[in-house]
CSV table of C-alpha atoms and ligand atoms in Angstrom, one decimal:
chain,number,residue,atom,x,y,z
A,123,MET,CA,-0.1,0.1,0.1
A,124,ALA,CA,2.4,2.2,1.1
A,125,ASN,CA,4.7,1.6,-2.5
A,126,PHE,CA,1.5,2.5,-4.4
A,127,GLN,CA,1.3,5.3,-2.4
A,128,GLN,CA,5.1,6.4,-3.3
A,129,GLU,CA,4.7,5.2,-7.2
A,130,ILE,CA,1.5,7.7,-7.8
A,131,GLU,CA,3.3,10.9,-5.4
A,132,LYS,CA,5.8,9.8,-8.2
A,133,HIS,CA,4.5,10.1,-11.2
A,134,GLN,CA,3.2,13.4,-9.7
A,135,ALA,CA,6.0,14.4,-9.5
A,136,ASP,CA,7.4,13.4,-12.7
A,137,THR,CA,4.3,15.5,-14.4
A,138,MET,CA,5.4,18.5,-12.2
A,139,ASP,CA,9.0,17.7,-14.1
A,140,ARG,CA,7.5,18.4,-17.4
A,141,GLU,CA,10.0,19.5,-20.1
A,142,VAL,CA,9.6,23.5,-20.5
A,143,PHE,CA,11.2,25.6,-23.4
A,144,GLY,CA,13.8,27.7,-22.3
A,145,THR,CA,12.4,31.0,-23.6
A,146,ARG,CA,9.6,33.0,-24.6
A,147,LEU,CA,11.0,33.0,-28.1
A,148,GLY,CA,11.6,29.8,-28.2
A,149,PHE,CA,8.4,28.6,-28.1
A,150,VAL,CA,7.1,31.3,-30.7
A,151,LEU,CA,10.0,29.9,-33.0
A,152,ALA,CA,8.8,26.2,-32.3
A,153,ALA,CA,5.4,26.8,-33.5
A,154,VAL,CA,5.8,29.6,-35.9
A,155,GLY,CA,8.7,26.8,-37.2
A,156,SER,CA,6.0,23.6,-36.5
A,157,ALA,CA,3.5,26.6,-39.0
A,158,VAL,CA,6.1,27.1,-41.7
A,159,GLY,CA,6.7,24.4,-43.6
A,160,LEU,CA,5.9,22.5,-46.4
A,161,GLY,CA,2.9,23.5,-46.4
A,162,ASN,CA,3.9,27.1,-47.1
A,163,MET,CA,5.2,26.2,-50.8
A,164,TRP,CA,3.8,23.0,-51.6
A,165,ARG,CA,0.9,23.1,-50.8
A,166,PHE,CA,-0.1,26.5,-50.8
A,167,SER,CA,0.9,27.0,-54.1
A,168,TYR,CA,-0.6,24.3,-56.2
A,169,THR,CA,-4.2,24.4,-53.9
A,170,ALA,CA,-3.9,28.0,-54.7
A,171,ALA,CA,-2.7,27.6,-59.2
A,172,GLU,CA,-6.6,24.6,-58.0
A,173,GLY,CA,-8.6,27.3,-56.6
A,174,GLY,CA,-8.2,30.4,-59.2
A,175,GLY,CA,-5.3,32.1,-57.4
A,176,ALA,CA,-6.0,34.9,-55.4
A,177,ALA,CA,-9.6,34.0,-54.8
A,178,PHE,CA,-8.0,31.1,-52.7
A,179,VAL,CA,-5.5,33.7,-50.8
A,180,PHE,CA,-7.9,36.5,-50.2
A,181,LEU,CA,-10.5,33.0,-48.7
A,182,TYR,CA,-7.2,32.1,-47.2
A,183,ILE,CA,-7.0,35.0,-45.3
A,184,VAL,CA,-10.3,35.6,-44.4
A,185,LEU,CA,-10.9,32.3,-42.9
A,186,THR,CA,-7.4,31.9,-41.2
A,187,LEU,CA,-8.9,35.5,-38.7
A,188,LEU,CA,-11.9,33.5,-38.4
A,189,ILE,CA,-11.8,30.1,-37.6
A,190,GLY,CA,-7.9,29.8,-37.7
A,191,ILE,CA,-6.8,32.0,-35.0
A,192,PRO,CA,-9.6,31.7,-32.1
A,193,ILE,CA,-9.2,27.8,-32.8
A,194,MET,CA,-5.2,28.3,-32.4
A,195,LEU,CA,-6.4,30.2,-29.7
A,196,ALA,CA,-8.3,27.1,-27.9
A,197,GLU,CA,-5.6,24.5,-28.8
A,198,MET,CA,-2.9,26.9,-26.4
A,199,ALA,CA,-5.6,27.7,-24.0
A,200,ALA,CA,-6.2,24.3,-24.1
A,201,GLY,CA,-3.0,22.4,-23.5
A,202,ARG,CA,-0.8,25.0,-20.9
A,203,ALA,CA,-4.3,24.1,-18.8
A,204,GLY,CA,-3.5,20.9,-19.1
A,205,ARG,CA,0.1,20.7,-18.9
A,206,LEU,CA,-0.3,17.2,-21.0
A,207,SER,CA,-0.2,16.1,-25.3
A,208,PRO,CA,-3.4,16.0,-26.9
A,209,ILE,CA,-5.3,12.8,-25.4
A,210,GLY,CA,-4.4,13.9,-21.3
A,211,ALA,CA,-5.1,18.0,-21.9
A,212,LEU,CA,-8.1,16.3,-23.8
A,213,LYS,CA,-10.2,14.5,-21.1
A,214,LYS,CA,-8.8,17.4,-18.7
A,215,ALA,CA,-10.3,19.6,-19.9
A,216,GLY,CA,-13.7,18.2,-21.1
A,217,GLY,CA,-13.7,15.2,-19.2
A,218,PRO,CA,-13.5,11.0,-19.8
A,219,ALA,CA,-15.7,11.3,-23.3
A,220,TRP,CA,-13.3,13.7,-24.6
A,221,ALA,CA,-10.3,10.8,-25.0
A,222,PRO,CA,-11.5,9.4,-28.4
A,223,MET,CA,-11.0,13.3,-30.2
A,224,GLY,CA,-7.6,13.2,-29.1
A,225,PHE,CA,-6.5,9.5,-30.1
A,226,VAL,CA,-8.1,11.3,-33.2
A,227,TYR,CA,-5.6,14.4,-32.5
A,228,VAL,CA,-2.7,11.1,-31.8
A,229,SER,CA,-4.1,8.6,-35.1
A,230,ALA,CA,-3.8,12.5,-37.9
A,231,GLY,CA,0.2,12.7,-36.9
A,232,LEU,CA,0.8,9.9,-37.8
A,233,LEU,CA,-0.7,9.7,-40.6
A,234,ILE,CA,-0.2,13.4,-41.6
A,235,LEU,CA,3.8,12.6,-41.3
A,236,SER,CA,3.9,9.3,-42.7
A,237,TYR,CA,3.8,11.0,-46.5
A,238,TYR,CA,5.0,14.5,-45.2
A,239,SER,CA,8.3,12.5,-44.4
A,240,VAL,CA,7.8,11.7,-48.1
A,241,ILE,CA,8.0,14.2,-49.8
A,242,ALA,CA,10.9,16.2,-47.4
A,243,GLY,CA,12.0,12.9,-49.4
A,244,TRP,CA,11.9,14.3,-52.6
A,245,VAL,CA,13.4,17.5,-50.8
A,246,VAL,CA,16.1,16.3,-50.0
A,247,ARG,CA,16.8,14.3,-53.2
A,248,TYR,CA,16.7,18.0,-55.5
A,249,SER,CA,18.6,19.8,-53.2
A,250,PHE,CA,20.9,17.2,-53.6
A,251,GLN,CA,20.5,17.2,-57.5
A,252,ALA,CA,20.5,21.4,-57.7
A,253,ILE,CA,24.1,21.5,-55.5
A,254,THR,CA,25.7,18.7,-57.3
A,255,GLY,CA,24.8,18.9,-61.0
A,256,GLY,CA,21.4,20.7,-62.9
A,257,PHE,CA,17.8,19.5,-62.8
A,258,PRO,CA,17.5,17.6,-65.9
A,259,ALA,CA,15.6,18.9,-68.9
A,260,ASP,CA,12.8,16.9,-68.6
A,261,ALA,CA,11.8,18.3,-65.1
A,262,GLY,CA,8.7,16.0,-65.1
A,263,ALA,CA,10.3,12.5,-66.0
A,264,TYR,CA,12.7,13.1,-63.6
A,265,PHE,CA,9.5,13.9,-61.0
A,266,GLY,CA,7.6,10.3,-62.2
A,267,GLU,CA,11.5,8.7,-62.0
A,268,ILE,CA,11.9,9.7,-58.2
A,269,SER,CA,8.7,10.4,-56.6
A,270,ALA,CA,7.3,7.0,-56.0
A,271,GLY,CA,9.6,3.8,-55.5
A,272,PRO,CA,12.2,2.5,-54.1
A,273,THR,CA,14.9,5.8,-53.8
A,274,ALA,CA,11.9,7.5,-52.6
A,275,ALA,CA,11.4,4.8,-49.8
A,276,LEU,CA,15.1,5.4,-49.0
A,277,PHE,CA,14.9,9.3,-48.4
A,278,HIS,CA,11.7,9.0,-46.7
A,279,LEU,CA,13.9,6.9,-44.3
A,280,GLY,CA,16.6,8.9,-44.1
A,281,PHE,CA,14.1,12.5,-43.5
A,282,MET,CA,12.7,10.7,-40.4
A,283,VAL,CA,15.9,9.1,-38.6
A,284,VAL,CA,16.6,13.5,-38.7
A,285,THR,CA,13.5,13.8,-37.5
A,286,ILE,CA,13.4,11.1,-34.6
A,287,LEU,CA,17.2,12.7,-33.5
A,288,ILE,CA,16.0,16.2,-32.8
A,289,VAL,CA,12.2,14.7,-31.0
A,290,THR,CA,15.2,12.4,-28.9
A,291,LYS,CA,16.9,15.7,-27.7
A,292,GLY,CA,13.6,16.9,-25.9
A,293,VAL,CA,12.1,20.8,-26.0
A,294,GLU,CA,15.3,22.9,-25.3
A,295,LYS,CA,18.2,21.5,-26.1
A,296,GLY,CA,16.4,19.5,-29.4
A,297,ILE,CA,13.9,21.8,-30.6
A,298,GLU,CA,13.8,24.9,-29.8
A,299,ARG,CA,17.0,25.0,-30.4
A,300,ALA,CA,17.2,23.0,-34.8
A,301,SER,CA,13.7,26.0,-34.4
A,302,SER,CA,15.9,29.2,-33.7
A,303,ILE,CA,18.7,28.7,-35.7
A,304,MET,CA,16.5,27.4,-38.5
A,305,MET,CA,13.3,29.4,-39.0
A,306,PRO,CA,15.4,32.9,-39.7
A,307,ALA,CA,17.4,31.5,-42.6
A,308,LEU,CA,14.9,29.9,-44.2
A,309,PHE,CA,13.0,33.4,-43.8
A,310,VAL,CA,16.5,35.1,-45.7
A,311,ILE,CA,16.5,32.8,-47.8
A,312,LEU,CA,12.8,33.1,-48.9
A,313,VAL,CA,13.1,36.7,-49.0
A,314,GLY,CA,16.2,36.6,-51.3
A,315,LEU,CA,14.1,35.3,-53.2
A,316,ALA,CA,11.3,36.5,-53.7
A,317,ILE,CA,13.2,39.5,-54.3
A,318,TRP,CA,15.0,37.0,-57.6
A,319,ALA,CA,11.7,36.9,-58.7
A,320,SER,CA,11.4,40.1,-59.1
A,321,THR,CA,13.4,40.8,-61.7
A,322,LEU,CA,11.9,38.0,-64.0
A,323,ASP,CA,9.7,39.0,-67.5
A,324,GLY,CA,6.8,37.0,-66.4
A,325,ALA,CA,6.8,38.6,-62.5
A,326,GLY,CA,3.6,41.4,-63.5
A,327,GLU,CA,1.4,38.3,-65.2
A,328,GLY,CA,1.8,36.3,-62.0
A,329,TYR,CA,1.4,38.9,-59.9
A,330,ALA,CA,-1.4,39.6,-61.7
A,331,TYR,CA,-2.4,36.1,-61.0
A,332,TYR,CA,-1.9,35.7,-57.7
A,333,LEU,CA,-2.8,39.2,-56.4
A,334,THR,CA,-6.9,39.4,-58.4
A,335,PRO,CA,-9.4,37.2,-57.0
A,336,SER,CA,-12.9,37.0,-59.5
A,337,TRP,CA,-15.7,37.3,-57.2
A,338,SER,CA,-16.9,33.5,-58.8
A,339,ASP,CA,-13.4,31.6,-57.8
A,340,ILE,CA,-14.8,33.1,-54.1
A,341,LEU,CA,-18.2,32.0,-53.9
A,342,ASP,CA,-17.0,28.4,-55.1
A,343,GLY,CA,-18.0,25.0,-52.4
A,344,PRO,CA,-14.6,23.4,-53.0
A,345,THR,CA,-12.7,26.4,-53.5
A,346,PHE,CA,-13.3,27.7,-50.0
A,347,ALA,CA,-13.1,24.2,-48.3
A,348,SER,CA,-10.0,23.6,-49.9
A,349,ALA,CA,-8.9,27.2,-48.3
A,350,ALA,CA,-10.3,26.5,-44.9
A,351,ALA,CA,-8.6,23.4,-44.8
A,352,GLN,CA,-4.9,24.6,-46.0
A,353,ALA,CA,-5.7,27.3,-43.6
A,354,PHE,CA,-5.6,24.2,-40.7
A,355,PHE,CA,-3.1,22.9,-42.6
A,356,SER,CA,-0.3,25.5,-42.7
A,357,LEU,CA,-1.8,27.1,-39.7
A,358,SER,CA,-1.2,22.8,-37.8
A,359,LEU,CA,-4.1,23.5,-36.1
A,360,GLY,CA,-6.6,20.6,-35.6
A,361,MET,CA,-4.7,17.8,-34.3
A,362,GLY,CA,-3.1,18.9,-31.3
A,363,ALA,CA,0.6,20.5,-32.2
A,364,MET,CA,0.0,24.3,-30.7
A,365,LEU,CA,-2.1,22.2,-27.5
A,366,THR,CA,1.6,20.0,-27.2
A,367,PHE,CA,3.4,22.4,-27.7
A,368,ALA,CA,1.7,24.8,-25.5
A,369,SER,CA,2.0,22.8,-22.7
A,370,TYR,CA,5.5,23.1,-22.8
A,371,LEU,CA,5.1,26.4,-21.9
A,372,SER,CA,5.0,28.5,-17.8
A,373,LYS,CA,2.0,29.7,-16.9
A,374,ASP,CA,1.9,33.5,-17.3
A,375,GLU,CA,2.8,33.6,-21.5
A,376,ASN,CA,0.7,35.9,-23.1
A,377,LEU,CA,-1.2,33.8,-25.3
A,378,ASN,CA,-3.0,36.0,-27.6
A,379,ARG,CA,0.5,37.5,-28.8
A,380,GLU,CA,1.8,34.5,-29.7
A,381,ALA,CA,-1.0,33.5,-32.2
A,382,ALA,CA,-0.3,36.5,-33.5
A,383,VAL,CA,2.9,36.3,-34.0
A,384,ILE,CA,2.8,32.7,-35.3
A,385,SER,CA,-0.2,32.9,-37.8
A,386,LEU,CA,0.9,36.9,-39.1
A,387,ALA,CA,4.8,34.4,-39.4
A,388,ASP,CA,2.7,31.8,-40.8
A,389,PHE,CA,0.5,33.5,-43.6
A,390,GLY,CA,3.8,36.0,-43.9
A,391,VAL,CA,5.7,33.1,-45.2
A,392,ALA,CA,3.1,31.4,-47.2
A,393,PHE,CA,3.2,35.1,-49.5
A,394,ILE,CA,6.3,35.8,-50.0
A,395,ALA,CA,6.8,31.7,-51.0
A,396,GLY,CA,3.7,32.9,-54.0
A,397,LEU,CA,5.6,36.2,-55.0
A,398,VAL,CA,8.4,33.4,-55.9
A,399,VAL,CA,6.7,30.8,-57.3
A,400,PHE,CA,3.9,33.0,-59.1
A,401,PRO,CA,6.3,35.0,-61.5
A,402,ILE,CA,8.1,32.0,-62.5
A,403,VAL,CA,5.7,30.0,-63.3
A,404,PHE,CA,3.9,32.9,-65.6
A,405,ALA,CA,7.6,33.2,-66.6
A,406,LEU,CA,8.0,30.6,-68.6
A,407,GLY,CA,3.7,29.7,-68.7
A,408,LEU,CA,4.1,26.8,-66.5
A,409,GLN,CA,0.5,27.8,-65.7
A,410,ASN,CA,-1.4,24.6,-66.1
A,411,ASP,CA,1.4,22.3,-64.9
A,412,VAL,CA,1.2,23.5,-61.8
A,413,SER,CA,-3.1,23.4,-61.2
A,414,GLU,CA,-2.9,20.3,-63.4
A,415,SER,CA,-0.7,18.5,-61.8
A,416,THR,CA,-1.5,18.2,-57.6
A,417,VAL,CA,1.1,16.7,-55.2
A,418,GLY,CA,4.2,16.7,-58.2
A,419,ALA,CA,3.2,20.8,-59.5
A,420,LEU,CA,5.8,22.2,-57.6
A,421,PHE,CA,8.5,19.6,-58.2
A,422,ILE,CA,8.0,19.9,-62.3
A,423,ALA,CA,7.2,23.5,-62.7
A,424,LEU,CA,10.1,24.7,-60.4
A,425,PRO,CA,13.6,22.4,-61.4
A,426,GLY,CA,11.7,23.5,-65.2
A,427,ALA,CA,12.4,27.2,-64.5
A,428,PHE,CA,15.8,26.8,-62.8
A,429,ALA,CA,17.2,24.7,-65.1
A,430,SER,CA,16.3,27.8,-68.0
A,431,MET,CA,17.0,30.3,-65.8
A,432,PRO,CA,20.6,32.2,-65.2
A,433,ALA,CA,21.9,31.7,-62.3
A,434,GLY,CA,18.8,28.5,-61.5
A,435,ARG,CA,21.5,26.5,-60.4
A,436,ILE,CA,22.2,28.7,-57.0
A,437,VAL,CA,18.4,29.9,-56.7
A,438,GLY,CA,17.1,26.3,-57.1
A,439,SER,CA,19.7,25.0,-54.4
A,440,LEU,CA,18.7,27.7,-51.9
A,441,PHE,CA,14.5,27.2,-53.3
A,442,PHE,CA,15.6,23.9,-51.7
A,443,LEU,CA,17.2,24.5,-48.7
A,444,ALA,CA,14.3,26.0,-48.1
A,445,LEU,CA,12.1,23.8,-47.7
A,446,LEU,CA,14.4,21.6,-46.5
A,447,VAL,CA,14.3,23.6,-43.2
A,448,GLY,CA,10.5,23.5,-43.7
A,449,ALA,CA,10.1,20.5,-43.7
A,450,VAL,CA,12.4,19.9,-40.9
A,451,THR,CA,10.7,22.1,-37.9
A,452,SER,CA,7.5,21.6,-39.1
A,453,ALA,CA,8.4,17.0,-39.4
A,454,ILE,CA,9.4,17.5,-34.8
A,455,SER,CA,6.1,18.4,-34.0
A,456,LEU,CA,3.9,16.1,-36.1
A,457,LEU,CA,6.3,13.7,-34.3
A,458,GLU,CA,6.3,15.4,-31.1
A,459,VAL,CA,3.2,15.5,-30.7
A,460,VAL,CA,2.5,11.2,-31.3
A,461,VAL,CA,5.7,10.7,-28.7
A,462,ALA,CA,4.5,13.1,-25.8
A,463,SER,CA,1.2,11.5,-26.3
A,464,VAL,CA,3.6,8.3,-25.2
A,465,ILE,CA,5.9,10.0,-22.5
A,466,ASP,CA,2.2,10.7,-21.1
A,467,GLU,CA,0.1,7.8,-21.5
A,468,PHE,CA,1.9,5.5,-20.9
A,469,GLY,CA,5.0,6.8,-18.6
A,470,TRP,CA,7.1,5.6,-21.3
A,471,GLU,CA,11.0,8.1,-21.5
A,472,ARG,CA,11.4,10.0,-24.6
A,473,LYS,CA,14.4,8.1,-26.2
A,474,LYS,CA,12.0,4.6,-26.2
A,475,ALA,CA,9.0,6.7,-27.9
A,476,ALA,CA,10.5,8.3,-29.5
A,477,LEU,CA,12.0,5.2,-31.1
A,478,ALA,CA,8.8,3.5,-31.3
A,479,ALA,CA,6.5,6.5,-32.9
A,480,GLY,CA,9.0,7.9,-35.5
A,481,SER,CA,9.2,3.8,-35.9
A,482,LEU,CA,6.1,3.2,-36.3
A,483,ILE,CA,5.3,6.2,-39.2
A,484,ALA,CA,7.7,5.3,-40.8
A,485,VAL,CA,7.0,2.3,-42.1
A,486,LEU,CA,3.7,3.5,-42.9
A,487,GLY,CA,5.2,6.0,-44.9
A,488,LEU,CA,6.3,3.1,-47.4
A,489,ALA,CA,3.4,3.6,-48.3
A,490,SER,CA,3.5,6.9,-50.0
A,491,ALA,CA,6.9,6.4,-51.2
A,492,TRP,CA,5.6,3.3,-52.9
A,493,ASP,CA,2.7,5.6,-54.2
A,494,THR,CA,1.7,9.2,-55.2
A,495,ASP,CA,-2.1,8.1,-55.0
A,496,ILE,CA,-1.8,7.1,-52.2
A,497,LEU,CA,0.2,10.2,-50.5
A,498,GLY,CA,-2.6,12.3,-51.9
A,499,LEU,CA,-5.3,10.0,-50.6
A,500,ILE,CA,-3.6,10.1,-46.9
A,501,ASP,CA,-3.3,14.0,-47.5
A,502,ALA,CA,-6.5,13.5,-48.3
A,503,ILE,CA,-8.0,11.8,-45.3
A,504,ALA,CA,-5.8,13.4,-42.5
A,505,GLY,CA,-4.5,16.0,-44.3
A,506,GLU,CA,-7.4,17.8,-44.7
A,507,LEU,CA,-10.6,15.5,-42.9
A,508,LEU,CA,-9.2,15.3,-39.9
A,509,LEU,CA,-7.4,18.3,-39.2
A,510,MET,CA,-10.8,20.0,-39.8
A,511,ILE,CA,-13.1,16.9,-37.7
A,512,GLY,CA,-10.0,18.0,-34.8
A,513,GLY,CA,-11.1,22.1,-34.9
A,514,LEU,CA,-14.5,21.0,-34.5
A,515,GLY,CA,-14.5,18.8,-31.4
A,516,MET,CA,-12.1,21.6,-30.4
A,517,ALA,CA,-14.2,25.1,-31.1
A,518,ILE,CA,-16.7,22.5,-29.1
A,519,LEU,CA,-14.8,22.0,-26.1
A,520,VAL,CA,-13.1,25.2,-25.8
A,521,GLY,CA,-16.8,27.5,-26.8
A,522,TYR,CA,-18.9,25.1,-24.6
A,523,VAL,CA,-17.5,22.5,-22.8
A,524,TRP,CA,-14.7,23.8,-20.8
A,525,LYS,CA,-15.5,25.8,-18.1
A,526,ASP,CA,-12.5,27.3,-17.3
A,527,ALA,CA,-11.7,28.6,-20.7
A,528,ARG,CA,-12.5,31.9,-20.6
A,529,THR,CA,-9.9,31.9,-16.9
A,530,GLU,CA,-7.1,30.5,-18.5
A,531,LEU,CA,-7.2,32.2,-22.1
A,532,GLU,CA,-7.3,35.2,-19.7
A,533,ARG,CA,-3.9,35.2,-17.7
A,534,GLY,CA,-1.2,37.0,-19.1
A,535,ALA,CA,-3.3,38.5,-21.7
A,536,THR,CA,-3.0,42.8,-22.2
A,537,PRO,CA,-6.6,44.2,-21.1
A,538,LEU,CA,-7.1,44.7,-24.8
A,539,PHE,CA,-7.5,41.2,-26.0
A,540,ARG,CA,-10.0,40.7,-22.5
A,541,ALA,CA,-12.4,43.0,-24.1
A,542,LEU,CA,-12.0,40.9,-27.7
A,543,LEU,CA,-12.4,38.2,-25.4
A,544,PRO,CA,-16.1,37.8,-26.2
A,545,ILE,CA,-15.2,38.5,-30.4
A,546,VAL,CA,-12.8,35.1,-29.8
A,547,PHE,CA,-15.7,32.8,-27.9
A,548,PHE,CA,-18.9,34.1,-30.5
A,549,PHE,CA,-16.1,32.9,-33.2
A,550,LEU,CA,-15.6,29.7,-31.2
A,551,ARG,CA,-19.3,29.0,-30.7
A,552,PHE,CA,-21.4,30.1,-33.5
A,553,VAL,CA,-18.9,30.7,-36.6
A,554,ALA,CA,-16.5,28.1,-36.6
A,555,PRO,CA,-18.6,25.1,-36.7
A,556,PRO,CA,-20.8,25.9,-39.2
A,557,ILE,CA,-17.9,26.9,-41.9
A,558,VAL,CA,-16.2,23.7,-40.1
A,559,ILE,CA,-19.0,21.4,-40.7
A,560,PHE,CA,-19.8,22.8,-44.1
A,561,VAL,CA,-15.8,22.0,-44.7
A,562,ILE,CA,-16.4,18.4,-43.4
A,563,TYR,CA,-18.6,17.6,-45.8
A,564,ASP,CA,-17.1,19.1,-48.4
A,565,ARG,CA,-13.4,17.7,-48.0
A,566,LEU,CA,-15.6,14.4,-47.5
A,567,LEU,CA,-17.3,14.1,-51.3
A,568,ASN,CA,-13.2,15.4,-52.0
A,569,VAL,CA,-11.8,12.1,-50.8
A,570,LEU,CA,-14.9,10.2,-52.1
A,571,ASN,CA,-13.6,11.7,-55.7
A,572,VAL,CA,-9.9,11.7,-54.4
A,573,ILE,CA,-10.8,7.3,-54.5
A,574,GLN,CA,-12.1,7.4,-57.3
A,575,THR,CA,-9.9,9.3,-59.8
A,576,SER,CA,-6.6,7.6,-58.6
A,577,PHE,CA,-8.1,3.8,-57.8
B,913,LIG,N1,2.2,23.5,-40.7
B,913,LIG,C1,3.2,22.3,-41.1
B,913,LIG,C2,2.9,22.5,-42.5
B,913,LIG,O1,2.2,24.3,-43.1
B,913,LIG,C3,2.5,20.8,-41.5
B,913,LIG,C4,2.2,20.6,-39.8
B,913,LIG,C5,2.9,20.1,-38.9
B,913,LIG,C6,1.1,20.4,-39.0
B,913,LIG,N2,2.2,20.2,-37.7
B,913,LIG,C7,1.1,20.0,-38.6
B,913,LIG,C8,-0.3,20.6,-40.1
B,913,LIG,C9,-0.2,19.8,-37.4
B,913,LIG,C10,-1.3,20.3,-39.5
B,913,LIG,C11,-1.0,19.9,-38.1
B,913,LIG,O2,3.9,22.0,-43.3
C-alpha cells in the first residue's frame, strides 16, 4: 500500500517536472517552425493554383482570421492549462468522453507525418540534385522517376531518422534549438528569392494572377473548403500540435500575442513563397503544369524553371534548402504530438517513445513512398478531413464544454485582448462550427472523389 502511494507521488512529481521551453522566443520559433513548412510552399502553391489564385488567397486570409486564430487560441489554452499532450489535455478540459478525440489527433499526426516525410524526402533529393549537377531538362519525367519506389522510400527513411534524432533530444535542446537556427535562415533565403523572382519577365502576370481575385471563384464551394483546409494545415491546427507545444509553456505567457505572431509569420511565409512561385510559373508559361499535376506541381514546375534561368542552379539550391528547413521543423512538431502522448499515457521515457513512434510512422510512410496516389489519398483524409474534424471538436470543447476556458485565456492577456475575448468565444461558438461542418462535408466528398479518380 505504501509502495503504491509512493508510486502515485512519484508519477505526480514526474508530471510536475514537465519539460519547458527555455525562452518565450524559443516557444514562438518552435511554433512558427511547426506552422511554416512544406504546407506553405508545396501545398499552398498548388492548392492556390487549383482554386483560381487570388480568390483562394483572399479566402485563405479571411478564414485564418475567422476560424484559424480562434482555434489556435483554443488549442493553446487547453494545452497550457492541462500541461499534457492531446489525450490527457482534452480529458482534463472536457472529461473522459473527450479521450477519443485525443486519439483522432494522435492518429492524424501519425498519418500526416507518414506522407509529409516522403515529400520531405523528395526535397532532400532535389537539394542534392540542385547542388551537384542541376536538373535534367525533362522535370516531369524526372519527378515520375524519383517520386515513388525504392529511392523515394530510402530518402523518406533518412528524413525520419533526422526527425527522430531531434525529437529524442527533447524540447529545449532539440526542438527549440533547431527552430531558433533554422527559422531565421529560411526567412532570409525566401526574401532573397522573392527579390530575384521580381526581376523575371513574366513577374507582372504572375502577380496579377496571384493577387487579383475574381468573385465567381470566391463563391465556389470547393475553393472555399480547400482554402479552409489549407489554413488549418498551414497553421498546424486540428491535431494538437499547438496544444502540445503550449503544454511546455510557463503559466503566464501571453497567448493572444503568441497566436498573432505565429499566424502572421505563417501567412507571411506562404505569401512570400507565392511571390516566388507565381512569377516563375508565368515567366515560363507553366500555369497548367501547376494546377493540373497536384502533388507534384512544385517539383515539376520549378526545377524546369531553375534549369533554364540564369543563376538557376544557385537559386534552385537555395529554394530547396529553404523548403527542407521548413520541412524539418514541421516534422518535429508532428512527431512530438505522438511522442508526448506516448510519454504521458504510458510513462515511457522520451528516447524509447521517439524511437517507437518514429519507426511506426516510417513504416506507414512506405505506402506513400510507393505510390503518389496513396500519398494524395492520405493527405485528403488526414491532412484535410481529420484536421477539420479535430478543429470542430476543439471549437465545441472550448466554446461550450470547458468551464475554465475563459479564465485560462485571460491569464497573461493584455487588457485589450480581454475586452476582445467575447468575440473570440462568439467565433468559436457560432462561426467556426457551421463553417467547419460545411468544410467537413465538402472534404468528405473530395476524399470519395480522390478514391474514384485515382484507384
Ligand atoms: N503546418 C505545417 C506545414 O505547413 C505542417 C504541420 C506541422 C501540420 N504540424 C502540423 C499540419 C499539425 C497539421 C497539423 O507544412
